[in-house]
Amino acid sequence: MSAHPVRLYDSLRRQKVPFQPVVPDRVGVYVCGPTPYAAAHIGHVYSAVCFDTIRRGLIFLGWQVTYVRNITDVDDKIINRARETGQDPLALSAHFTDEYNADMARFAVLPPDVEPRVSTHIAEIIAITQKLVDAGKAYVVDGDVYFEVATFSAYGRLSGQSVDDLVAGERVAVDERKRAPADFALWKAAKPGEPAWDSPWGRGRPGWHIECSAMSATHLGETFDLHGGGKDLVFPHHENEIAQSQGAHGTHTFARYWLHNGFLNFDGEKMSRSEGNVFSCTQIEREVGTEALRFYFVSHHYRSPIDFEYVATRDAAGALLDVKFPSLEAADRRVEYFYTTLRRNDDFVAQGGDGGEGAVVPEAEQLVPAARDAIADDFNAPVVVAALGEAARLANRLLDEGKGVDKALRRRSLARLGRDLRAVGWALGVLGADPAAYARARRDRLVRKRGLDVAQVEGLLAARAEARKAKDFARADALRGELTALGVEVLDTPGGTDWRILDGAPA
RNA sequence: GGAGCCGUAGCCAAGUGGUAAGGCAGUGGUCUGCAAAACCACCAUUCCCCGGUUCAAAUCCGGGCGGCUCCUCCA
């Protein structure tokens, strides 16, 4: 089976274009990963989820994907943090790398096929730097090596900047030793206490940017398919990568398509520690569950910025007491709907079979092609989410109204819908859990948040069951009222009475 | 100062030339001892404003207004 064709928005061309791979049916993807110097926050999650969803989408469409996501483990931020805490910089970044990967796994982000680190690619970085020096595109000053931007005429094409404007807008003090203000470091001479390696220019360490040129060439080749990253990386990081890579390897090499995800904003403001809107992965998991965040993210197109809603309760001094995420709670309810549907569907198929081979109702065949079309059109995940909703509604309708439909046809259709909901869910990184496990985890989380006494709830439920059995509906309703006051919703089903936490109930 | 993005119903959000997906909330209904869940129906003559191009514009062009981002090693 050959891969389904894809159209994608290329940041460099600034338009949607048909994707042409270097090698048929294969895609090499390089995504700029984290610089691990502190715990990951939901901004990291958004970036990781955007490209994970693109990766899953490509796989769903039949492409053989090689996914490379680097770790920048040698960097000023890491060195500074290590100095503050008295740790070894590489040990510190290794620690936060492990934490980062564990955090991303919670949000169903697949591990990369290759996860290269700066510290293990020093030789490759030196080699490409040497190539640039030899070609007269970089120069050495006091053990530093700088890329000379003037040697690359296309500089600024990706970001829409002109070199002259960059000089005019320069806000940081210009290093007088550089030939031009826009020139940037490929290699930095060692300073005391910093990690350093031997090089032809003396001991030192790589500058920022060069590692991605070296590592992408090493693992994907000098020309590869897709390069991704956050919009903030367009300038200078990606611009510099292009200049370095093409300077070293030739003009028409490097990434054939550039993908950039939008940023997360918070009530119109940028995320920052001082605003108190840097939310951790653990905090999200505790408040709304990880799948709610993933579902919320894939309900937006990856290129659009997300204005992230939160409601903070603060004390008189302005310190944060509590944070709520209403839009994530809504996403969690929607996720619950899908799992409830899957659970009903699973039970139905498990009890009476899948109807064997044969046709299904026509609407039940629409989910996969609809998802395929949406993914193939610049990875339009929100449209896939809509298609999932249509399919779940159809499943519920078939489950509700069996009469008038051929028995085996109905079973086949439902079995098909159950499979396809999961397959398409996989493409978005959602609906991968066991429905019962999801329901349990959700209830446990809400019980914990509300500080509910489960034994008390179960006692009231038992009493109500007695009353109902005795047809004492007045008493049953009174008990329901008590449970409602506790924030518990009682669900009478043919299979018995279940309960859940009432949404919006007092904490 | 330079570069770029965005403005679609009460809210969230697709749609980039062919006559407004989907979700939340809301209203009515089916079902139910009562509920909930689920399902059905209704819910933008219109896409920030003003011009223009076109047989046709939310989509293209010009001009406003409003919000945001990058140029600060922040994902």
XYZ file of C-alpha atoms (C1' of nucleotides) in Angstrom:
582
model
C 0.000 0.000 0.000
C 1.430 3.342 -0.896
C 1.061 6.360 1.313
C -1.864 8.734 1.001
C -0.791 12.106 -0.478
C -0.595 15.060 1.885
C -0.850 18.805 1.518
C 0.800 20.905 4.169
C 1.451 24.522 4.988
C 5.110 25.303 4.481
C 6.303 28.243 6.570
C 8.989 29.049 4.012
C 6.692 29.238 0.990
C 3.895 30.664 3.153
C 1.251 28.515 1.531
C -0.220 25.056 1.438
C 1.694 22.862 -0.958
C 1.636 19.185 -1.949
C 4.174 17.186 0.017
C 6.856 15.496 -2.081
C 9.110 13.206 -0.060
C 12.800 12.623 -0.720
C 12.112 8.884 -0.788
C 8.674 7.576 -1.866
C 6.388 6.581 1.009
C 8.933 7.669 3.596
C 9.096 10.815 5.702
C 12.041 12.055 7.719
C 10.949 14.485 10.422
C 13.206 16.589 12.598
C 11.611 18.458 15.469
C 13.406 20.825 17.803
C 13.057 19.298 21.227
C 13.494 20.781 24.660
C 16.393 22.283 26.504
C 15.877 20.432 29.774
C 16.823 22.660 32.678
C 13.551 22.654 34.646
C 10.285 20.754 34.862
C 8.190 20.713 31.702
C 5.041 22.823 31.580
C 1.979 22.684 29.359
C 3.644 24.834 26.704
C 6.111 22.006 26.181
C 3.206 19.617 26.043
C 1.464 21.649 23.360
C 4.507 21.675 21.130
C 5.136 17.981 21.647
C 1.477 17.136 21.039
C 1.315 19.178 17.826
C 4.170 17.291 16.222
C 3.193 13.979 17.743
C -0.209 14.419 16.110
C 1.425 15.205 12.776
C 3.586 12.116 13.147
C 0.617 9.919 14.027
C -1.332 11.411 11.145
C 1.395 10.508 8.680
C 1.558 6.973 10.035
C -2.241 6.739 9.816
C -1.982 7.713 6.155
C 0.495 4.916 5.509
C 3.803 6.764 5.582
C 6.962 5.232 7.012
C 8.023 7.939 9.437
C 11.442 8.461 10.961
C 10.933 10.906 13.765
C 13.939 12.660 15.252
C 13.548 14.951 18.234
C 16.695 16.329 19.750
C 17.648 17.214 23.281
C 19.717 20.359 23.647
C 21.647 19.323 26.717
C 24.459 21.840 26.435
C 23.156 25.358 26.807
C 23.453 28.596 28.780
C 20.216 27.999 30.668
C 21.365 24.579 31.804
C 24.772 25.879 32.802
C 23.253 28.747 34.766
C 20.787 26.512 36.542
C 23.512 24.011 37.361
C 25.645 26.775 38.805
C 22.739 27.944 40.988
C 22.078 24.478 42.339
C 25.677 23.290 42.470
C 25.042 20.392 40.109
C 26.875 19.051 37.120
C 25.250 20.567 34.004
C 25.042 17.314 32.077
C 23.637 15.457 35.070
C 21.061 18.180 35.526
C 19.938 18.061 31.912
C 19.896 14.252 31.962
C 17.609 14.368 34.969
C 15.169 16.790 33.336
C 15.336 14.895 30.054
C 14.069 11.778 31.798
C 11.401 13.812 33.527
C 10.419 15.435 30.237
C 10.006 12.098 28.493
C 7.963 10.695 31.357
C 5.742 13.786 31.290
C 5.183 13.615 27.538
C 4.296 9.924 27.802
C 1.466 10.916 30.143
C -0.021 12.896 27.274
C 0.319 10.011 24.821
C 3.287 11.547 23.033
C 5.159 8.691 21.349
C 8.885 8.447 22.040
C 10.973 9.660 19.100
C 12.688 7.097 16.894
C 15.941 8.934 17.488
C 16.648 11.326 20.343
C 20.071 12.827 19.669
C 21.844 14.975 22.256
C 24.374 17.710 21.774
C 26.769 16.095 24.210
C 26.970 12.935 22.118
C 27.325 14.760 18.776
C 30.278 17.015 19.501
C 32.389 15.419 16.754
C 29.681 16.012 14.145
C 29.245 19.595 15.337
C 32.968 20.257 15.088
C 33.037 18.716 11.619
C 30.295 20.928 10.218
C 31.815 23.992 11.876
C 35.183 23.168 10.346
C 33.518 22.818 6.967
C 32.090 26.311 7.299
C 35.446 27.740 8.376
C 37.167 26.031 5.449
C 34.566 27.390 3.052
C 35.186 30.921 4.309
C 31.672 31.159 5.722
C 32.728 31.258 9.333
C 35.616 32.950 11.099
C 37.545 32.382 14.286
C 38.035 35.032 16.962
C 39.781 34.222 20.248
C 38.607 30.614 20.287
C 35.050 31.517 19.240
C 33.759 30.650 15.783
C 31.115 32.842 14.140
C 28.986 32.263 11.103
C 29.229 35.173 8.707
C 25.686 35.970 7.680
C 26.836 38.075 4.714
C 28.008 34.870 2.986
C 24.463 33.547 2.763
C 22.319 35.601 0.428
C 19.048 33.901 1.316
C 19.423 34.814 4.980
C 16.119 36.080 6.336
C 13.895 34.314 3.827
C 12.217 32.051 6.369
C 11.476 34.761 8.919
C 10.850 37.576 6.448
C 13.605 39.629 7.993
C 16.232 41.571 6.103
C 19.706 41.743 7.542
C 19.626 45.553 7.490
C 16.451 45.640 9.540
C 17.905 43.222 12.018
C 20.821 45.548 12.581
C 18.488 48.510 12.994
C 16.389 46.649 15.521
C 19.253 45.185 17.470
C 18.428 45.477 21.142
C 21.283 43.638 22.738
C 24.773 45.012 22.962
C 26.720 44.088 19.848
C 29.861 42.072 20.315
C 32.565 44.274 18.747
C 34.624 41.285 17.678
C 31.957 40.137 15.233
C 32.210 41.306 11.630
C 28.499 42.047 11.556
C 25.913 42.267 14.328
C 23.811 39.437 12.887
C 26.715 36.970 12.865
C 26.202 34.237 15.406
C 28.363 31.789 17.348
C 28.940 28.256 16.107
C 31.467 27.508 18.804
C 32.162 29.268 22.076
C 35.524 29.248 23.843
C 35.381 27.546 27.225
C 34.713 29.532 30.355
C 35.553 28.222 33.815
C 33.022 25.765 35.175
C 31.335 25.107 31.832
C 31.270 21.799 30.010
C 33.958 21.916 27.342
C 35.419 19.752 24.617
C 38.630 19.930 22.613
C 38.326 21.438 19.158
C 40.595 22.835 16.444
C 39.908 26.271 17.999
C 40.742 25.276 21.556
C 38.522 23.974 24.307
C 34.955 25.091 24.128
C 31.382 24.125 23.467
C 28.858 24.435 20.647
C 26.807 27.580 20.191
C 23.060 27.361 19.965
C 21.684 26.440 16.487
C 24.578 24.415 15.126
C 23.563 21.242 16.956
C 20.380 20.932 14.925
C 22.258 21.259 11.647
C 24.725 18.604 12.728
C 22.215 16.188 14.232
C 19.626 16.398 11.465
C 22.308 15.712 8.849
C 23.620 12.805 10.902
C 20.269 11.088 11.379
C 18.217 12.162 8.367
C 20.763 13.295 5.792
C 21.769 16.679 4.441
C 18.379 16.981 2.762
C 15.324 15.718 4.577
C 11.580 16.158 4.501
C 10.006 18.003 7.410
C 11.459 20.281 10.021
C 9.250 21.372 12.864
C 9.318 23.553 15.930
C 7.503 26.279 17.805
C 6.817 29.583 16.068
C 9.238 31.257 18.439
C 12.059 29.303 16.846
C 11.573 30.726 13.352
C 13.967 33.498 14.165
C 16.801 33.221 14.828
C 17.083 29.479 15.410
C 15.627 28.056 12.208
C 16.921 30.904 10.084
C 20.403 30.157 11.357
C 20.022 26.434 10.835
C 19.231 27.039 7.179
C 22.225 29.337 6.747
C 24.609 26.902 8.426
C 23.344 23.760 6.770
C 23.106 25.166 3.286
C 26.423 26.950 3.776
C 28.048 23.664 4.672
C 26.193 21.249 2.404
C 24.989 23.244 -0.585
C 22.250 25.648 -1.510
C 19.324 23.346 -2.102
C 19.774 21.080 0.838
C 18.259 20.978 4.306
C 14.580 20.767 5.188
C 12.198 20.665 2.251
C 9.221 21.825 4.324
C 8.968 23.841 7.511
C 6.177 23.343 10.020
C 5.610 25.668 12.951
C 3.074 25.319 15.698
C 1.253 28.276 17.231
C 1.838 29.367 20.757
C -0.125 28.953 23.912
C -1.378 32.190 25.433
C -3.113 32.630 28.722
C -6.079 34.934 28.800
C -4.302 36.983 26.186
C -1.059 37.064 28.071
C 2.169 35.332 27.513
C 3.070 32.502 29.798
C 5.513 33.572 32.456
C 6.395 32.624 35.979
C 5.607 36.090 37.282
C 2.041 35.847 35.984
C 1.593 32.574 37.812
C 0.360 30.874 34.672
C 3.053 28.282 34.185
C 1.150 25.086 34.783
C 2.850 21.773 35.350
C 1.970 18.412 33.887
C 1.163 17.048 37.323
C -1.182 19.910 38.056
C -3.126 19.273 34.859
C -3.291 15.560 35.528
C -4.632 16.143 39.017
C -7.207 18.743 37.965
C -8.661 17.409 34.724
C -6.685 14.362 33.644
C -4.124 14.206 30.884
C -6.440 13.133 28.111
C -8.589 16.236 28.527
C -5.592 18.417 27.737
C -4.619 16.301 24.751
C -8.193 16.372 23.466
C -8.354 20.127 23.977
C -5.122 20.603 22.060
C -6.158 18.472 19.095
C -9.471 20.329 18.966
C -7.412 23.267 17.689
C -5.390 23.447 14.505
C -1.665 23.180 15.220
C -0.819 26.453 13.499
C -3.334 28.534 15.441
C -2.423 30.085 18.741
C -4.456 28.853 21.678
C -5.762 31.273 24.218
C -5.697 29.096 27.275
C -8.423 29.813 29.809
C -7.897 29.517 33.529
C -9.621 30.918 36.584
C -7.292 31.697 39.440
C -8.354 32.203 43.017
C -5.930 34.353 44.960
C -5.645 35.471 48.539
C -5.527 39.125 49.580
C -1.787 39.259 48.966
C -2.297 37.961 45.435
C -0.832 34.526 46.045
C -2.383 31.707 44.070
C -4.799 29.568 46.078
C -6.487 27.512 43.427
C -6.700 27.303 39.662
C -9.548 25.980 37.570
C -9.540 25.189 33.867
C -13.134 25.457 32.639
C -12.364 24.678 29.016
C -10.362 21.623 30.016
C -13.202 20.454 32.221
C -15.475 20.762 29.204
C -12.960 18.773 27.153
C -12.922 16.128 29.865
C -16.710 15.807 29.645
C -16.447 15.326 25.904
C -13.768 12.684 26.363
C -16.090 11.003 28.843
C -18.798 10.945 26.175
C -16.509 9.076 23.799
C -15.481 6.562 26.415
C -19.074 6.033 27.516
C -19.963 5.341 23.907
C -17.068 2.916 23.515
C -18.043 1.153 26.705
C -21.639 0.659 25.591
C -20.399 -0.465 22.215
C -17.873 -2.917 23.656
C -20.483 -4.423 25.959
C -22.930 -4.836 23.118
C -20.431 -6.547 20.843
C -19.034 -8.673 23.662
C -22.485 -9.941 24.585
C -23.882 -10.718 21.172
C -20.972 -10.896 18.740
C -19.794 -8.751 15.878
C -22.235 -9.957 13.256
C -19.600 -11.721 11.175
C -18.503 -10.731 7.677
C -20.546 -8.484 5.467
C -21.775 -5.007 4.765
C -22.294 -2.259 7.339
C -24.637 0.723 7.249
C -23.180 3.285 4.835
C -22.673 5.997 7.465
C -20.472 3.637 9.447
C -17.987 3.645 6.597
C -17.469 7.387 6.618
C -15.230 7.947 9.629
C -11.947 6.644 8.270
C -12.111 8.388 4.884
C -13.226 11.616 6.552
C -10.313 11.406 8.969
C -7.923 10.612 6.134
C -9.051 13.632 4.109
C -8.769 15.957 7.088
C -5.331 14.726 8.097
C -4.126 14.895 4.510
C -5.139 18.565 4.408
C -2.414 20.067 6.603
C -3.174 17.770 9.536
C -6.564 19.255 10.319
C -7.144 17.555 13.645
C -10.252 19.605 14.627
C -12.057 18.231 11.589
C -11.031 14.734 12.637
C -12.488 15.423 16.077
C -15.752 16.429 14.404
C -15.742 13.174 12.419
C -15.205 11.210 15.618
C -18.232 12.975 17.075
C -20.410 12.008 14.115
C -19.312 8.390 14.381
C -19.960 8.237 18.116
C -23.422 9.675 17.589
C -24.155 7.041 14.969
C -22.952 4.318 17.336
C -25.215 5.577 20.102
C -28.131 5.766 17.711
C -27.593 2.175 16.606
C -27.261 1.093 20.216
C -30.445 2.922 21.218
C -32.670 1.936 18.340
C -32.127 -1.612 17.286
C -35.567 -2.128 15.901
C -36.010 -1.929 12.173
C -32.348 -2.655 11.489
C -31.113 -6.045 10.412
C -29.592 -7.706 13.465
C -26.313 -8.825 11.939
C -25.970 -5.566 9.996
C -26.374 -3.634 13.209
C -23.776 -5.715 15.001
C -21.303 -5.476 12.156
C -21.794 -1.718 11.983
C -21.221 -1.275 15.692
C -18.174 -3.514 15.711
C -16.807 -1.519 12.805
C -17.500 1.795 14.549
C -15.761 0.619 17.697
C -12.655 -0.325 15.751
C -12.622 2.830 13.655
C -13.196 5.145 16.594
C -10.093 3.693 18.204
C -8.043 3.723 14.999
C -8.872 7.344 14.268
C -8.509 8.223 17.941
C -5.023 6.774 17.767
C -4.184 9.192 14.965
C -4.929 12.029 17.375
C -3.469 10.347 20.443
C -6.820 9.998 22.182
C -9.247 7.192 23.124
C -6.422 4.764 23.743
C -7.446 3.832 27.278
C -9.766 1.102 28.460
C -13.190 2.756 28.887
C -13.790 1.285 32.324
C -10.334 2.297 33.494
C -10.916 5.788 32.213
C -14.245 6.075 34.033
C -12.670 4.817 37.251
C -9.746 7.207 37.047
C -12.056 10.098 36.316
C -14.311 9.324 39.258
C -11.372 8.810 41.589
C -9.923 12.117 40.538
C -13.171 13.974 41.121
C -13.773 12.214 44.427
C -10.340 13.284 45.575
C -10.843 16.841 44.413
C -14.195 17.134 46.148
C -12.996 15.359 49.264
C -15.951 12.966 49.079
C -16.520 10.097 51.486
C -17.102 7.126 49.194
C -18.424 4.927 52.007
C -21.068 7.527 52.777
C -22.063 7.738 49.117
C -22.339 3.987 48.857
C -24.409 3.839 52.021
C -26.892 6.319 50.611
C -26.999 4.446 47.310
C -27.754 1.185 49.109
C -30.545 2.805 51.099
C -31.986 4.263 47.928
C -31.858 0.883 46.212
C -33.844 -0.594 49.133
C -36.426 2.164 48.888
C -36.797 1.695 45.163
C -37.191 -2.020 45.586
C -40.014 -1.331 48.031
C -41.463 1.196 45.544
C -41.029 3.887 48.169
C -40.220 6.492 45.545
C -40.647 9.424 47.880
C -37.839 8.100 50.045
C -35.760 7.178 46.974
C -36.086 10.714 45.682
C -35.181 12.151 49.071
C -32.011 10.053 49.062
C -31.253 11.177 45.533
C -31.596 14.705 46.823
C -29.065 14.030 49.569
C -26.644 12.587 47.073
C -27.138 15.542 44.772
C -26.293 17.820 47.664
C -23.017 15.928 47.980
C -22.372 16.521 44.295
C -23.154 12.954 43.308
C -25.287 12.121 40.321
C -27.154 8.825 40.476
C -27.441 6.894 37.242
C -30.056 4.183 36.997
C -29.295 1.875 34.116
C -30.727 -1.467 33.045
C -27.539 -3.050 34.382
C -27.860 -1.495 37.832
C -27.222 1.822 39.495
C -24.009 3.694 38.882
C -22.905 7.085 40.038
C -20.666 9.889 38.958
C -19.589 13.256 40.195
C -21.957 16.031 39.209
C -20.263 18.604 37.017
C -20.092 22.056 38.472
C -20.936 20.835 41.953
C -19.501 22.794 44.839
C -15.992 21.798 45.789
C 11.373 51.067 14.197
C 11.365 46.113 11.286
C 8.761 41.194 10.396
C 4.469 38.252 10.891
C -0.238 36.294 12.798
C -5.260 36.817 14.185
C -10.553 38.989 14.507
C -16.476 33.468 12.309
C -23.108 32.510 17.038
C -23.286 33.615 24.437
C -18.446 30.663 24.543
C -14.672 27.249 21.994
C -13.544 26.237 16.895
C -13.050 24.393 11.257
C -13.529 26.545 6.648
C -8.613 30.652 2.115
C -13.332 32.008 -4.446
C -18.988 28.656 -5.148
C -23.245 30.036 -1.311
C -21.165 29.087 6.942
C -18.171 21.652 9.792
C -18.108 20.244 14.846
C -18.365 21.035 20.192
C -20.075 23.587 24.838
C -24.122 26.295 26.691
C -29.521 27.114 25.674
C -34.748 25.689 24.110
C -38.372 21.865 22.779
C -39.092 16.545 22.374
C -38.305 10.804 22.801
C -36.949 7.552 26.722
C -37.429 7.267 32.275
C -41.351 5.785 38.738
C -38.306 10.720 39.044
C -33.597 11.705 37.066
C -29.133 10.969 34.396
C -27.027 9.036 30.032
C -28.246 8.497 24.946
C -31.008 10.057 20.708
C -34.143 13.677 17.701
C -35.357 18.877 16.488
C -34.310 24.140 16.866
C -30.232 27.584 17.524
C -25.010 32.795 12.428
C -29.357 35.247 5.516
C -23.991 35.772 7.848
C -18.151 35.714 9.046
C -14.632 43.326 13.106
C -15.798 47.975 9.897
C -15.624 50.658 4.983
C -14.569 50.454 -0.085
C -12.919 47.495 -4.550
C -12.222 43.028 -7.984
C -15.593 38.930 -9.588
C -21.315 35.820 -12.417
C -19.917 34.533 -7.284
C -15.900 36.754 -1.374
C -15.789 34.740 5.509
C -12.197 33.536 1.751
C -8.687 38.000 -3.149
C -7.082 43.577 -3.171
C -6.907 48.627 -0.661
C -7.930 51.460 3.796
C -9.402 51.586 8.901
C -10.279 49.586 14.058
C -9.108 45.850 17.730
C -6.019 41.742 19.816
C -1.390 38.937 19.736
C 3.652 37.224 18.569
C 8.827 37.565 16.983
C 13.271 40.827 16.402
C 15.192 39.517 24.262
C 18.953 31.373 23.772
C 10.711 31.768 25.987
C 8.071 25.405 23.611
